[in-house]
Coordinates of C-alpha atoms in Angstrom, one line a residue:
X7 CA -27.3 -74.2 -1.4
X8 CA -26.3 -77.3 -3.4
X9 CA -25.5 -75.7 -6.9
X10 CA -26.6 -77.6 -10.0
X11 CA -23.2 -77.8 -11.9
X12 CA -24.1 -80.4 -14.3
X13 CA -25.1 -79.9 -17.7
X14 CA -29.0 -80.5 -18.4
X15 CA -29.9 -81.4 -22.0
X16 CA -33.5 -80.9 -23.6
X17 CA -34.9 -81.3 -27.2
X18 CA -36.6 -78.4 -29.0
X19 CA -38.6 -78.8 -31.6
X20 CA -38.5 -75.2 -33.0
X21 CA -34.9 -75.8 -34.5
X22 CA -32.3 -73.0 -35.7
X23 CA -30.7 -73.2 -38.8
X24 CA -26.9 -73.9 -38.3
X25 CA -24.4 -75.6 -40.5
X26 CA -23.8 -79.0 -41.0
X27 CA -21.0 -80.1 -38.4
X28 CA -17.8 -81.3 -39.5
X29 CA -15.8 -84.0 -37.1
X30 CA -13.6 -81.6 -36.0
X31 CA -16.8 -79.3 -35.0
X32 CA -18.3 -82.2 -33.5
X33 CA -15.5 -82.9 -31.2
X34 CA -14.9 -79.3 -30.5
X35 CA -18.8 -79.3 -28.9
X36 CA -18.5 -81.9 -26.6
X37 CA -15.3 -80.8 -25.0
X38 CA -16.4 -77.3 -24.9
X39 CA -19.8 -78.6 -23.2
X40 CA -18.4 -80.4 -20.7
X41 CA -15.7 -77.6 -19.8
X42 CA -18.9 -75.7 -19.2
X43 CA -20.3 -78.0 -16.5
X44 CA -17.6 -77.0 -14.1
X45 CA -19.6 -73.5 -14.1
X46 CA -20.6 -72.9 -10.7
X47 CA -22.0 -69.3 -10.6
X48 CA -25.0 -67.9 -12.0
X49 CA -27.1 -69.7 -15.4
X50 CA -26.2 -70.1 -18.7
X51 CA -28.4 -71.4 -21.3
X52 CA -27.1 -72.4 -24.8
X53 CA -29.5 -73.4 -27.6
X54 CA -28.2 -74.9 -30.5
X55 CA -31.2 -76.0 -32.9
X56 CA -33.0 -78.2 -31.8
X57 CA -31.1 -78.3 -28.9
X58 CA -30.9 -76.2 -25.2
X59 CA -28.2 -77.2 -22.6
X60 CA -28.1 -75.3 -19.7
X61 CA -25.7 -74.7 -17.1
X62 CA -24.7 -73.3 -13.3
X63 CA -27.0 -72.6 -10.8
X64 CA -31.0 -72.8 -11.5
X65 CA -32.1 -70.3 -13.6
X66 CA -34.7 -69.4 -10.9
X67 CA -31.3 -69.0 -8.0
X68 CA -29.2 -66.8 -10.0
X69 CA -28.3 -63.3 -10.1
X70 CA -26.8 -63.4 -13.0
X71 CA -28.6 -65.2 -16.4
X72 CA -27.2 -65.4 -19.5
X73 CA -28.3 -67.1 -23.1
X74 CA -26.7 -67.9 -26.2
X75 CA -28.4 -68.8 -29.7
X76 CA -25.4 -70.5 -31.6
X77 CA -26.2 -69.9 -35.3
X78 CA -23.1 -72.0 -36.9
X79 CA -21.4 -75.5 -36.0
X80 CA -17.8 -73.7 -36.2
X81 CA -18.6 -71.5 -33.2
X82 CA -17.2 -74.4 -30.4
X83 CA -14.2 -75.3 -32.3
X84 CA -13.0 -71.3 -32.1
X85 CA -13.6 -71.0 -28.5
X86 CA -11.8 -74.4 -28.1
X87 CA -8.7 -73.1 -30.2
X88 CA -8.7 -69.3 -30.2
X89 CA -10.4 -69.1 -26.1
X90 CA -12.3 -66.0 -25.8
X91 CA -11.1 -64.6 -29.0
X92 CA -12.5 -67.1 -31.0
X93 CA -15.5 -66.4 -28.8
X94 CA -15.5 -62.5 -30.1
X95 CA -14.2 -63.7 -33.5
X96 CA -17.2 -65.7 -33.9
X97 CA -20.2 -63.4 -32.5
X98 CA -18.6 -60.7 -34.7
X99 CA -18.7 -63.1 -37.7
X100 CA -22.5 -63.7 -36.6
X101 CA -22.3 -67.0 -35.9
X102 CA -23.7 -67.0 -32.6
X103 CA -25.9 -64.5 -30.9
X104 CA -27.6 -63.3 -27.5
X105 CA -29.9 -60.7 -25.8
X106 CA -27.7 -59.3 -23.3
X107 CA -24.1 -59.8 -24.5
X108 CA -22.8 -57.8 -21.4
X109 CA -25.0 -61.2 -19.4
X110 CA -22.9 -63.7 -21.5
X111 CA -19.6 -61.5 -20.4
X112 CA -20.9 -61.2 -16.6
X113 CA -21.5 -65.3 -16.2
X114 CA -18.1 -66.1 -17.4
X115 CA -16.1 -63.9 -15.8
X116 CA -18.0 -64.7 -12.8
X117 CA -16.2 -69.0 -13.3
X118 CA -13.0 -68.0 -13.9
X119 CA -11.5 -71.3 -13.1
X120 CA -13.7 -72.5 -15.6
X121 CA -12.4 -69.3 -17.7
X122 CA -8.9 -69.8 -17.4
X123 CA -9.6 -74.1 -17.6
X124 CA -10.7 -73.4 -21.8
X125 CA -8.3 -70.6 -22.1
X126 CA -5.2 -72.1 -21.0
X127 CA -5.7 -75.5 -22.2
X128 CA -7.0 -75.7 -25.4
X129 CA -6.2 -72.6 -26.9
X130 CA -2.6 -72.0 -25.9
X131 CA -0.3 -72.8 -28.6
X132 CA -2.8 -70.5 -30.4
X133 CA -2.6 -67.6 -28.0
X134 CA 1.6 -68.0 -27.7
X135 CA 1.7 -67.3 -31.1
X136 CA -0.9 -64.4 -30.9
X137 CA 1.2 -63.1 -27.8
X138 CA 4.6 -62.9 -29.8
X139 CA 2.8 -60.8 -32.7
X140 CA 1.5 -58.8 -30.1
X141 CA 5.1 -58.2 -28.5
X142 CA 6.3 -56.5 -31.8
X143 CA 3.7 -53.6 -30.8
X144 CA 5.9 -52.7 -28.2
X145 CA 5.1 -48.7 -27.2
X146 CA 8.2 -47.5 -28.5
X147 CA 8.1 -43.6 -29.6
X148 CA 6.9 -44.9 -33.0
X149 CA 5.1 -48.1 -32.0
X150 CA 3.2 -45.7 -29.5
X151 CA 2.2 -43.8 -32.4
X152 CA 1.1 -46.5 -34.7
X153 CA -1.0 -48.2 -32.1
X154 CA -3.0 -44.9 -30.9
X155 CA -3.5 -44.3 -34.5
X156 CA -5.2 -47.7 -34.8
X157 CA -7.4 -47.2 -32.5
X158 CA -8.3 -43.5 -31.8
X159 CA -8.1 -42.1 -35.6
X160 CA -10.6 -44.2 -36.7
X161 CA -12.9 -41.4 -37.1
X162 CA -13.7 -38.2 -35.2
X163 CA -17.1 -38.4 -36.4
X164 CA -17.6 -42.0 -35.4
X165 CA -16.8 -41.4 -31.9
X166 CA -18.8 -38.1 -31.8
X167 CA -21.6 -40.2 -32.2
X168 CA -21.9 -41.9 -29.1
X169 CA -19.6 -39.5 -26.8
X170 CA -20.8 -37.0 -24.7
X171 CA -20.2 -33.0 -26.3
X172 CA -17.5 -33.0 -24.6
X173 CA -15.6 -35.9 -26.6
X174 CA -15.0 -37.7 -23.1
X175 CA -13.6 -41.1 -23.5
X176 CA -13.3 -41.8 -19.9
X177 CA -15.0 -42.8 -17.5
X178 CA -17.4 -40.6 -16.1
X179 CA -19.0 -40.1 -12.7
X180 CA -22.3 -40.3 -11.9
X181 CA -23.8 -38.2 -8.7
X182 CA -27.3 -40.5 -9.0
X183 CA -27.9 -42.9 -10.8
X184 CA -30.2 -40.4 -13.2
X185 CA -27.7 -38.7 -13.8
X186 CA -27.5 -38.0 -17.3
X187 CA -23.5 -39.1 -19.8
X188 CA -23.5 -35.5 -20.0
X189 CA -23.6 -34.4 -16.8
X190 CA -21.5 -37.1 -14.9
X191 CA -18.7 -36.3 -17.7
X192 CA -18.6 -32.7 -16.6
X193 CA -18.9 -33.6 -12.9
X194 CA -15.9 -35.6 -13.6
X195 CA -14.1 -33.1 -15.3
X196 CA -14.7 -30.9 -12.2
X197 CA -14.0 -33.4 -9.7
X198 CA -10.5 -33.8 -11.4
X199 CA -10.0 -30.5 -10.9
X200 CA -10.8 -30.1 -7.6
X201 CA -8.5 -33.1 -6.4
X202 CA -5.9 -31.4 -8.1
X203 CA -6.5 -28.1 -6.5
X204 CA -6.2 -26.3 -9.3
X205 CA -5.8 -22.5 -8.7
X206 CA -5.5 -19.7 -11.9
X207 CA -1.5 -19.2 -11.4
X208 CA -1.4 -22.8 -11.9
X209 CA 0.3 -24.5 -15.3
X210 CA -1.4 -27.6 -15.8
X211 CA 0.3 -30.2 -17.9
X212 CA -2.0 -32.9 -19.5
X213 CA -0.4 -36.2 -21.0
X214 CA -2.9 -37.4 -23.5
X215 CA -5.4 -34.8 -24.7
X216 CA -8.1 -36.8 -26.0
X217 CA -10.4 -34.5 -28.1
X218 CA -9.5 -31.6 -25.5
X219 CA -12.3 -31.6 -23.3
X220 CA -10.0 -31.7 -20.2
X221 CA -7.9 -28.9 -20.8
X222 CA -10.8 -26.6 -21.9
X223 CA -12.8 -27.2 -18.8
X224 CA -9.9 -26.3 -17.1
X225 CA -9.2 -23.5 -18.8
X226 CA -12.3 -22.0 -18.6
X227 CA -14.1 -22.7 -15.4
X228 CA -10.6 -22.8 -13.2
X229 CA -8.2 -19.8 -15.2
X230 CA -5.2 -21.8 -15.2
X231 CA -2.4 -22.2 -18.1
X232 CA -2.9 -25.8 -19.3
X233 CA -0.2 -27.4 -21.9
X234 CA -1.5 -30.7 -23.3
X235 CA -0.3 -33.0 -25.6
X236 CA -1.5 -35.8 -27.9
X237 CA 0.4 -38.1 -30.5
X238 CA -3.0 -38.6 -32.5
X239 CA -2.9 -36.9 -35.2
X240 CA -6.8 -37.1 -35.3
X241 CA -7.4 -36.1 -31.9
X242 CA -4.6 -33.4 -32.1
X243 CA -7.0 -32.1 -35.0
X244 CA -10.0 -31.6 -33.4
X245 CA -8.6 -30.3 -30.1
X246 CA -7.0 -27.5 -32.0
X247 CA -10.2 -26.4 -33.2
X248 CA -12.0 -27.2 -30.3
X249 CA -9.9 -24.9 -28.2
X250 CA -9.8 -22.3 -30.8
X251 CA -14.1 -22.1 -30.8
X252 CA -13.7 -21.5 -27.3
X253 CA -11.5 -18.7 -27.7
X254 CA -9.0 -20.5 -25.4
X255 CA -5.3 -20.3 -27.8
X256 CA -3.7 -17.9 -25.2
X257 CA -4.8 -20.3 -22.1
X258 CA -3.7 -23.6 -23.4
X259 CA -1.0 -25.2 -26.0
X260 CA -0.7 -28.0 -27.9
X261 CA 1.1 -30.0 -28.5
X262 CA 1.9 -33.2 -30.8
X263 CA 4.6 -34.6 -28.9
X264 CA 5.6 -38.6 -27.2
X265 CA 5.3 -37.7 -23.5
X266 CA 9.3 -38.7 -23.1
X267 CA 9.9 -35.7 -25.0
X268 CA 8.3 -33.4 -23.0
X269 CA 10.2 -31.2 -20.6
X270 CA 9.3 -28.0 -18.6
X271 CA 8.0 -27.6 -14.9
X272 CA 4.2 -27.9 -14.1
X273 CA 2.3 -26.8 -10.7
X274 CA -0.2 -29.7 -11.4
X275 CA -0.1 -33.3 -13.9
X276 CA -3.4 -35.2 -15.1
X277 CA -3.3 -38.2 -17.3
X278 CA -7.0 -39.5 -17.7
X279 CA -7.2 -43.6 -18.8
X280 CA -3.1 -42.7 -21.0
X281 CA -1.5 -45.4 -18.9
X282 CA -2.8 -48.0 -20.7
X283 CA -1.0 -47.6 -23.6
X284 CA 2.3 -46.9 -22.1
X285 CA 3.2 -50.5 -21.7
X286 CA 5.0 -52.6 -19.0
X287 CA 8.1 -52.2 -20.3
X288 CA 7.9 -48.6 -19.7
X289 CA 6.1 -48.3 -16.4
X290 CA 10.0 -47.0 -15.0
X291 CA 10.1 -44.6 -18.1
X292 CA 6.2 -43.0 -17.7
X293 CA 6.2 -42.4 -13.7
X294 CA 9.9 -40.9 -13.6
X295 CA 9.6 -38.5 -16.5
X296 CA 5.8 -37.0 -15.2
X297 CA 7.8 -36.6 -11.7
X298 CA 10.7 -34.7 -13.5
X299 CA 8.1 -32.7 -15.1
X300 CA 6.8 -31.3 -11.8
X301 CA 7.6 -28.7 -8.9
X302 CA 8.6 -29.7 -6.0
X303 CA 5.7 -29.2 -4.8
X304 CA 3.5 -30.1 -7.7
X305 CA 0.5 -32.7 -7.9
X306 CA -0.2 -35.7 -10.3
X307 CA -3.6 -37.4 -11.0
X308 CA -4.0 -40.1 -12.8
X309 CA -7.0 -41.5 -14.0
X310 CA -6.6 -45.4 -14.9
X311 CA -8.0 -48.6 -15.7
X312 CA -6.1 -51.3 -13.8
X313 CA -6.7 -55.4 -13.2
X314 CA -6.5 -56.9 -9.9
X315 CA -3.0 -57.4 -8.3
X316 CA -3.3 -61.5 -8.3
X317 CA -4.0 -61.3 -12.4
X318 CA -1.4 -59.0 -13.4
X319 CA 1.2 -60.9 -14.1
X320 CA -0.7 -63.4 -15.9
X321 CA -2.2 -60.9 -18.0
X322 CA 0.5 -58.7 -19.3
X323 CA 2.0 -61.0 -21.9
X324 CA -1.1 -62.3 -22.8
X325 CA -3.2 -61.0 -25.6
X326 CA -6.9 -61.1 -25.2
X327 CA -9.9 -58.9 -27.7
X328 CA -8.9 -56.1 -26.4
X329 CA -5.6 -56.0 -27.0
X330 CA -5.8 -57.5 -30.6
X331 CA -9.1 -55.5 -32.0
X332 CA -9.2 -52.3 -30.0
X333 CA -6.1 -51.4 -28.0
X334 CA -2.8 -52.7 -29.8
X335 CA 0.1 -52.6 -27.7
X336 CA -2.3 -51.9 -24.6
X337 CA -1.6 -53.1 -21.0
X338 CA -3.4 -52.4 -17.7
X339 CA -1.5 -52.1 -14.5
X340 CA -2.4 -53.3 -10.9
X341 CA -2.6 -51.0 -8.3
X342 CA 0.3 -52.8 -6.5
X343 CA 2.3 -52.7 -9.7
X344 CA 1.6 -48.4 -10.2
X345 CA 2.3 -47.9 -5.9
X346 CA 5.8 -50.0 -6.7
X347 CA 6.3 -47.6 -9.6
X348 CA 5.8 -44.8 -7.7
X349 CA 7.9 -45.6 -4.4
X350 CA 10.8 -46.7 -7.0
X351 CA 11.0 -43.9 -9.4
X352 CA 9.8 -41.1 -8.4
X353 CA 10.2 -39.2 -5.2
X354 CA 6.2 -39.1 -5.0
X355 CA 3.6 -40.5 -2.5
X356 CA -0.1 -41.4 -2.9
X357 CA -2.5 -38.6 -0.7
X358 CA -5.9 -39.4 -2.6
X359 CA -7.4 -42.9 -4.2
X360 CA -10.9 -42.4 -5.4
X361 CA -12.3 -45.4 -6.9
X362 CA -14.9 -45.1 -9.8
X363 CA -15.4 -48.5 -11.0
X364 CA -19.4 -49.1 -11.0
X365 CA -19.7 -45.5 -12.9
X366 CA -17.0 -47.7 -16.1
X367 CA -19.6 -49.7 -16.3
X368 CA -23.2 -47.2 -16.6
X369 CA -20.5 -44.9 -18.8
X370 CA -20.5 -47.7 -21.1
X371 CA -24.1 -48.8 -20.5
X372 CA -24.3 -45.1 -21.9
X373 CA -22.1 -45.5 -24.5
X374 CA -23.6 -48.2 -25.6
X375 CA -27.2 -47.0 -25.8
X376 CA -25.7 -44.1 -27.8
X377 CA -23.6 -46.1 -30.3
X378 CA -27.1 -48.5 -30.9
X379 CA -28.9 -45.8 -31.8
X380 CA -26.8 -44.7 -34.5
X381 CA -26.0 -47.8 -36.5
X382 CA -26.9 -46.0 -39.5
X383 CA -24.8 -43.2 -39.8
X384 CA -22.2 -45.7 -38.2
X385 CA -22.9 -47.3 -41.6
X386 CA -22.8 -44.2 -43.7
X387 CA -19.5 -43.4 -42.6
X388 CA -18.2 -46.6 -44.2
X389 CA -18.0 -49.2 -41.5
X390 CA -19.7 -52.7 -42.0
X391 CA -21.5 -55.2 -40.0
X392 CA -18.7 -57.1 -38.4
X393 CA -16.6 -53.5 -37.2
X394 CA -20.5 -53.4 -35.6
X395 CA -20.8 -56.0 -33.8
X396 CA -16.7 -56.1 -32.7
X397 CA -18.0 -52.8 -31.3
X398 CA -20.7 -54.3 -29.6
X399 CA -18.3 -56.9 -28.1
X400 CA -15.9 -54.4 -26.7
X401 CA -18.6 -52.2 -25.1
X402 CA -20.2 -55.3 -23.6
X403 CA -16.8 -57.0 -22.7
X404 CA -15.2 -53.8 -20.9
X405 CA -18.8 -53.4 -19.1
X406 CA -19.2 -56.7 -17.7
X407 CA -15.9 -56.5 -16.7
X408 CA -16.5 -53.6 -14.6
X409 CA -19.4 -54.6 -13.7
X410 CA -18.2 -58.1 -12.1
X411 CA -14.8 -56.0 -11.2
X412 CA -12.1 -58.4 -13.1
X413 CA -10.8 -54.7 -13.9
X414 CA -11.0 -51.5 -12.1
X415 CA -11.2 -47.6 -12.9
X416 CA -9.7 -45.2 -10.4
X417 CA -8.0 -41.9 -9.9
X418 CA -4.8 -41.4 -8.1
X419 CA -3.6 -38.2 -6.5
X420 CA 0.2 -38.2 -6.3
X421 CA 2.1 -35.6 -4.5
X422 CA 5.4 -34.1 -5.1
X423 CA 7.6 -33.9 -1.2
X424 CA 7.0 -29.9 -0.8
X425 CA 3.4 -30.2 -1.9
X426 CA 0.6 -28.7 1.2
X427 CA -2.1 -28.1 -1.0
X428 CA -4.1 -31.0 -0.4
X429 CA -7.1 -32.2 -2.8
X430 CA -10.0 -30.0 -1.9
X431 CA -13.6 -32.3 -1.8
X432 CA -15.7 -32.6 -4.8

């Protein structure tokens, strides 16, 4: 199939109301239009007032179909400066808007030569500069706490409003696809369990306690000693009630503590979706210390969001949305890069790789339902219309993502060299 890469142009009569255009904006349109036309892979439709230009494949061939309704003349000149940060910047600032946001993520990431053509080009004395603040969020003891703080003591009662009961923010897993956020965030919780073979005379150590809903559940449905800690002082809150209303205080600890000061020996180790905010730089640091704080026959899962091998090292010293709005200081790891890890600093090898990626992308499908159905108390507890919609974008961004796999969610079952109890089926 011949695909229909050039740009077609139509009048409207129906026009939108945008801002007059200045020369730069002008400019800015016509060399972000025809960066578009080297789109190859599904349809994307952009209407501009009067205006509709359409790109890709024929609407009526693709899979995926995406539209934009730009809403302000600035809107090309901060994707051609600012890449796909200006892009966030400017749907957050409302200036321009779609019906399927996670659509508009799926058809671009889907052209990534296109992608990388009018983020690379353009944009990157903009992004070199960005890159070099983002180095000073390094995930030293204290930058680690600032940037967790940034993002995950927002508000307890914010995120309560779209999580499952359970506080879960990690993937799930979904046994059907009607399975319900609820129940696919227990059947994770269990499944983790189960690779890990927990048994009741086990001591379970958890790096990163969330809002305790690992450590409870294994606590109460397996019998096993669980010490988890957290360096959210938010998080650490609410767990210690959390675990206290389950009558739990003599089954697990907590603590508030940087996971390089940790010490002790641990049966078992889980770490769901920490990784991420441990930072390149201390990949050597992370994998030796959880091996030091196992048995010699101990297990490890890790539960982590990683990009593809071939962008890894084109991604890590770059800064994108996610790492300037939502995750400071955040880095995901390749597969590759985690197994090199793990064969150079710890005496560890891999016995289990589940991967979970398509349930990422219906937990934030979830998520997202959730989160839109409470804009109003999202408003009540004092955030405004553009925290909204860079909520929106990160939702939609990390979804389309996993939906079009540019990143990927699995769990890794490490095992200590004396360790013969393997991970039982879930």
């Amino acid at each position: 199939m011949k695909l229909a890469n050039t740009m077609s142009k139509t009048k409207r009569e129906d026009n939108v109301q945008v801002a007059a255009p200045t020369l730069l904006d002008g400019l800015a349109k016509k060399i972000v239009l025809t960066l578009l036309k080297q789109m190859s892979v599904g349809h994307l439709t952009v209407e501009d007032g009067g205006e509709v230009f359409s790109f890709g494949e024929p609407q009526t061939k693709a899979n995926v179909v995406a539209h934009i309704n730009i809403k302000h003349a600035s809107v090309y000149r901060k994707v051609l400066f600012a890449g796909t940060i200006g892009s966030a910047e400017a749907y957050m600032a409302g200036h321009w808007t779609t019906p399927d946001l996670t659509m508009v993520v799926r058809v671009m990431v889907l052209n990534q030569a296109m992608l990388q053509n009018m983020d690379s080009k353009w944009s990157a004395a903009y992004k070199y500069v960005a890159s070099k603040v983002d180095r000073l969020r390094k995930n030293t003891k204290v930058g680690s706490k600032k940037n967790i703080a940034a993002h995950y003591d927002l508000s307890n009662e914010f995120f309560s409003l779209f999580l499952d009961s359970s506080m879960m923010y990690s993937s799930a897993i979904y046994k059907t696809p009607s399975t319900s956020l609820e129940e696919a965030a227990e059947f994770k919780l269990d499944h983790i369990c189960k690779q890990l073979n927990l048994q009741p005379t086990d001591h379970l150590l958890e790096i990163g306690t969330g809002w305790g809903g690992m450590a409870i559940y294994a606590a109460k449905h397996y019998g096993c000693k669980v010490t988890t800690t957290t360096i959210s002082e938010q998080q650490y809150l609410y767990a210690k009630q959390a675990i206290e209303k389950a009558g739990l205080e003599n089954k697990v600890t907590l603590l508030q503590k940087d996971y390089r000061d940790l010490d002790g020996q641990f049966d078992k180790l889980v770490s769901i979706e920490m990784i991420e905010a441990v930072g390149y730089d201390f990949y050597t640091q992370y994998f030796a210390k959880c091996s030091s704080l196992l048995k010699p026959d101990g297990l490890m899962l890790i539960q982590a969001i990683t990009t593809t091998d071939q962008r890894y090292h084109r991604e890590k010293d770059n800064i994108d949305f996610i790492r300037k709005y939502i995750f400071p200081g955040g880095c995901l790891p390749s597969n590759a890069v985690i197994a090199e890890h793990v064969a150079n600093d710890t005496d560890m090898h891999l016995v289990q790789l589940h991967d979970i990626t398509l349930d990422y992308a219906k937990t934030l499908a979830d998520w997202r339902s959730a989160f839109s159905k409470k804009l109003d108390s999202v408003v009540d507890l004092g955030f405004d219309e553009y925290f909204i919609k860079m909520w929106e974008f990160y939702l939609c961004y990390c979804e389309g993502g996993f939906k079009e796999r540019v990143i990927n969610t699995s769990q890794f079952v490490f095992a200590k060299p004396m360790c013969r109890a393997l991970p039982r089926p879930a």
